[in-house]
Amino acid sequence: MVEYTDNQGITFELPKLTTKLMTEMSKVTQSGDIVETVKAKYAFVKLCLPAEYLKERLDGSKIDDIDLVELAKVYSDVANAYSAPMFEANTQGVNEQLDRIKPMVDVAQSMANVAAANKTSRQVFKAI
């Protein structure tokens, strides 16, 4: 379950991330025109959040009337909400790999410390 919490603490459970939602999200980055980008962002958030919430938050319900700054914030927050679990899973995987190799790194570090100590503690004897 992915949740979106706005700047006022209002939380919504987002729909599961499907190919339909991913297609809408990808339209945002694929459109070269600013108006098409705005339309794509609006289409995406309309699929994710209740219409009455968006009407209030965006100060309108028609693309020509909405607050584009608020739209950008809502879009970014929703996209980040979907990305967070994937980022956390990747981070957890990397941390697990690091935990597995840490003993080997510790042994290598210990060996390097011993070698460095032996190198500096050697005495040189002169022939008498």
GROMACS .gro file of C-alpha atoms in nm:
model
  128
    1MET     CA    1   0.000   0.000   0.000
    2VAL     CA    2   0.139   0.338  -0.104
    3GLU     CA    3   0.019   0.649   0.070
    4TYR     CA    4   0.030   1.015  -0.022
    5THR     CA    5   0.031   1.273   0.255
    6ASP     CA    6  -0.007   1.637   0.161
    7ASN     CA    7   0.144   1.941   0.329
    8GLN     CA    8  -0.153   1.967   0.567
    9GLY     CA    9  -0.126   1.607   0.685
   10ILE     CA   10  -0.416   1.472   0.480
   11THR     CA   11  -0.339   1.114   0.376
   12PHE     CA   12  -0.477   0.911   0.087
   13GLU     CA   13  -0.409   0.553  -0.011
   14LEU     CA   14  -0.294   0.564  -0.371
   15PRO     CA   15  -0.410   0.307  -0.623
   16LYS     CA   16  -0.164   0.033  -0.700
   17LEU     CA   17   0.091   0.122  -0.961
   18THR     CA   18  -0.026  -0.038  -1.282
   19THR     CA   19   0.084  -0.015  -1.642
   20LYS     CA   20  -0.197   0.237  -1.699
   21LEU     CA   21  -0.058   0.464  -1.427
   22MET     CA   22   0.298   0.414  -1.547
   23THR     CA   23   0.191   0.507  -1.899
   24GLU     CA   24   0.033   0.828  -1.771
   25MET     CA   25   0.341   0.906  -1.562
   26SER     CA   26   0.575   0.848  -1.856
   27LYS     CA   27   0.375   1.094  -2.068
   28VAL     CA   28   0.495   1.369  -1.834
   29THR     CA   29   0.860   1.314  -1.921
   30GLN     CA   30   0.798   1.230  -2.287
   31SER     CA   31   0.609   1.545  -2.378
   32GLY     CA   32   0.830   1.822  -2.508
   33ASP     CA   33   0.567   2.093  -2.494
   34ILE     CA   34   0.498   2.264  -2.159
   35VAL     CA   35   0.122   2.257  -2.209
   36GLU     CA   36   0.131   1.885  -2.286
   37THR     CA   37   0.344   1.830  -1.974
   38VAL     CA   38   0.086   2.011  -1.760
   39LYS     CA   39  -0.196   1.810  -1.915
   40ALA     CA   40  -0.008   1.485  -1.854
   41LYS     CA   41   0.058   1.576  -1.489
   42TYR     CA   42  -0.308   1.663  -1.439
   43ALA     CA   43  -0.426   1.340  -1.605
   44PHE     CA   44  -0.194   1.141  -1.380
   45VAL     CA   45  -0.297   1.300  -1.050
   46LYS     CA   46  -0.664   1.269  -1.146
   47LEU     CA   47  -0.614   0.892  -1.164
   48CYS     CA   48  -0.454   0.888  -0.819
   49LEU     CA   49  -0.645   1.130  -0.599
   50PRO     CA   50  -1.013   1.209  -0.538
   51ALA     CA   51  -1.164   1.474  -0.766
   52GLU     CA   52  -1.304   1.682  -0.479
   53TYR     CA   53  -0.963   1.693  -0.310
   54LEU     CA   54  -0.792   1.800  -0.634
   55LYS     CA   55  -1.057   2.064  -0.703
   56GLU     CA   56  -0.988   2.223  -0.365
   57ARG     CA   57  -0.612   2.176  -0.367
   58LEU     CA   58  -0.565   2.299  -0.724
   59ASP     CA   59  -0.826   2.575  -0.692
   60GLY     CA   60  -1.027   2.452  -0.987
   61SER     CA   61  -1.122   2.149  -1.190
   62LYS     CA   62  -1.054   2.260  -1.546
   63ILE     CA   63  -0.701   2.256  -1.684
   64ASP     CA   64  -0.721   2.627  -1.774
   65ASP     CA   65  -0.823   2.724  -1.419
   66ILE     CA   66  -0.602   2.517  -1.192
   67ASP     CA   67  -0.301   2.645  -0.999
   68LEU     CA   68  -0.003   2.509  -1.189
   69VAL     CA   69   0.237   2.552  -0.898
   70GLU     CA   70   0.013   2.336  -0.680
   71LEU     CA   71  -0.023   2.086  -0.963
   72ALA     CA   72   0.355   2.056  -0.985
   73LYS     CA   73   0.376   2.000  -0.608
   74VAL     CA   74   0.100   1.739  -0.604
   75TYR     CA   75   0.243   1.555  -0.904
   76SER     CA   76   0.591   1.550  -0.753
   77ASP     CA   77   0.464   1.430  -0.415
   78VAL     CA   78   0.256   1.151  -0.570
   79ALA     CA   79   0.539   1.039  -0.799
   80ASN     CA   80   0.776   1.039  -0.500
   81ALA     CA   81   0.527   0.838  -0.296
   82TYR     CA   82   0.528   0.567  -0.564
   83SER     CA   83   0.908   0.575  -0.591
   84ALA     CA   84   0.980   0.560  -0.216
   85PRO     CA   85   0.910   0.186  -0.162
   86MET     CA   86   1.124   0.093  -0.463
   87PHE     CA   87   1.407   0.319  -0.342
   88GLU     CA   88   1.384   0.171   0.008
   89ALA     CA   89   1.393  -0.184  -0.130
   90ASN     CA   90   1.702  -0.103  -0.340
   91THR     CA   91   1.869   0.063  -0.042
   92GLN     CA   92   1.790  -0.236   0.177
   93GLY     CA   93   1.940  -0.471  -0.083
   94VAL     CA   94   2.259  -0.267  -0.103
   95ASN     CA   95   2.284  -0.255   0.277
   96GLU     CA   96   2.242  -0.634   0.295
   97GLN     CA   97   2.522  -0.680   0.042
   98LEU     CA   98   2.746  -0.446   0.238
   99ASP     CA   99   2.668  -0.639   0.559
  100ARG     CA  100   2.775  -0.962   0.384
  101ILE     CA  101   3.110  -0.825   0.269
  102LYS     CA  102   3.188  -0.628   0.587
  103PRO     CA  103   3.362  -0.925   0.757
  104MET     CA  104   3.591  -0.963   0.455
  105VAL     CA  105   3.669  -0.592   0.456
  106ASP     CA  106   3.741  -0.607   0.831
  107VAL     CA  107   3.983  -0.899   0.780
  108ALA     CA  108   4.157  -0.717   0.496
  109GLN     CA  109   4.187  -0.405   0.709
  110SER     CA  110   4.331  -0.607   0.998
  111MET     CA  111   4.584  -0.769   0.766
  112ALA     CA  112   4.682  -0.428   0.631
  113ASN     CA  113   4.726  -0.296   0.984
  114VAL     CA  114   4.946  -0.593   1.080
  115ALA     CA  115   5.155  -0.552   0.765
  116ALA     CA  116   5.198  -0.180   0.833
  117ALA     CA  117   5.297  -0.249   1.195
  118ASN     CA  118   5.553  -0.513   1.088
  119LYS     CA  119   5.700  -0.283   0.827
  120THR     CA  120   5.767  -0.004   1.075
  121SER     CA  121   5.886  -0.223   1.362
  122ARG     CA  122   6.170  -0.400   1.180
  123GLN     CA  123   6.510  -0.325   1.323
  124VAL     CA  124   6.809  -0.286   1.106
  125PHE     CA  125   7.129  -0.448   1.241
  126LYS     CA  126   7.469  -0.320   1.147
  127ALA     CA  127   7.769  -0.542   1.112
  128ILE     CA  128   8.023  -0.477   1.382
   0.00000   0.00000   0.00000
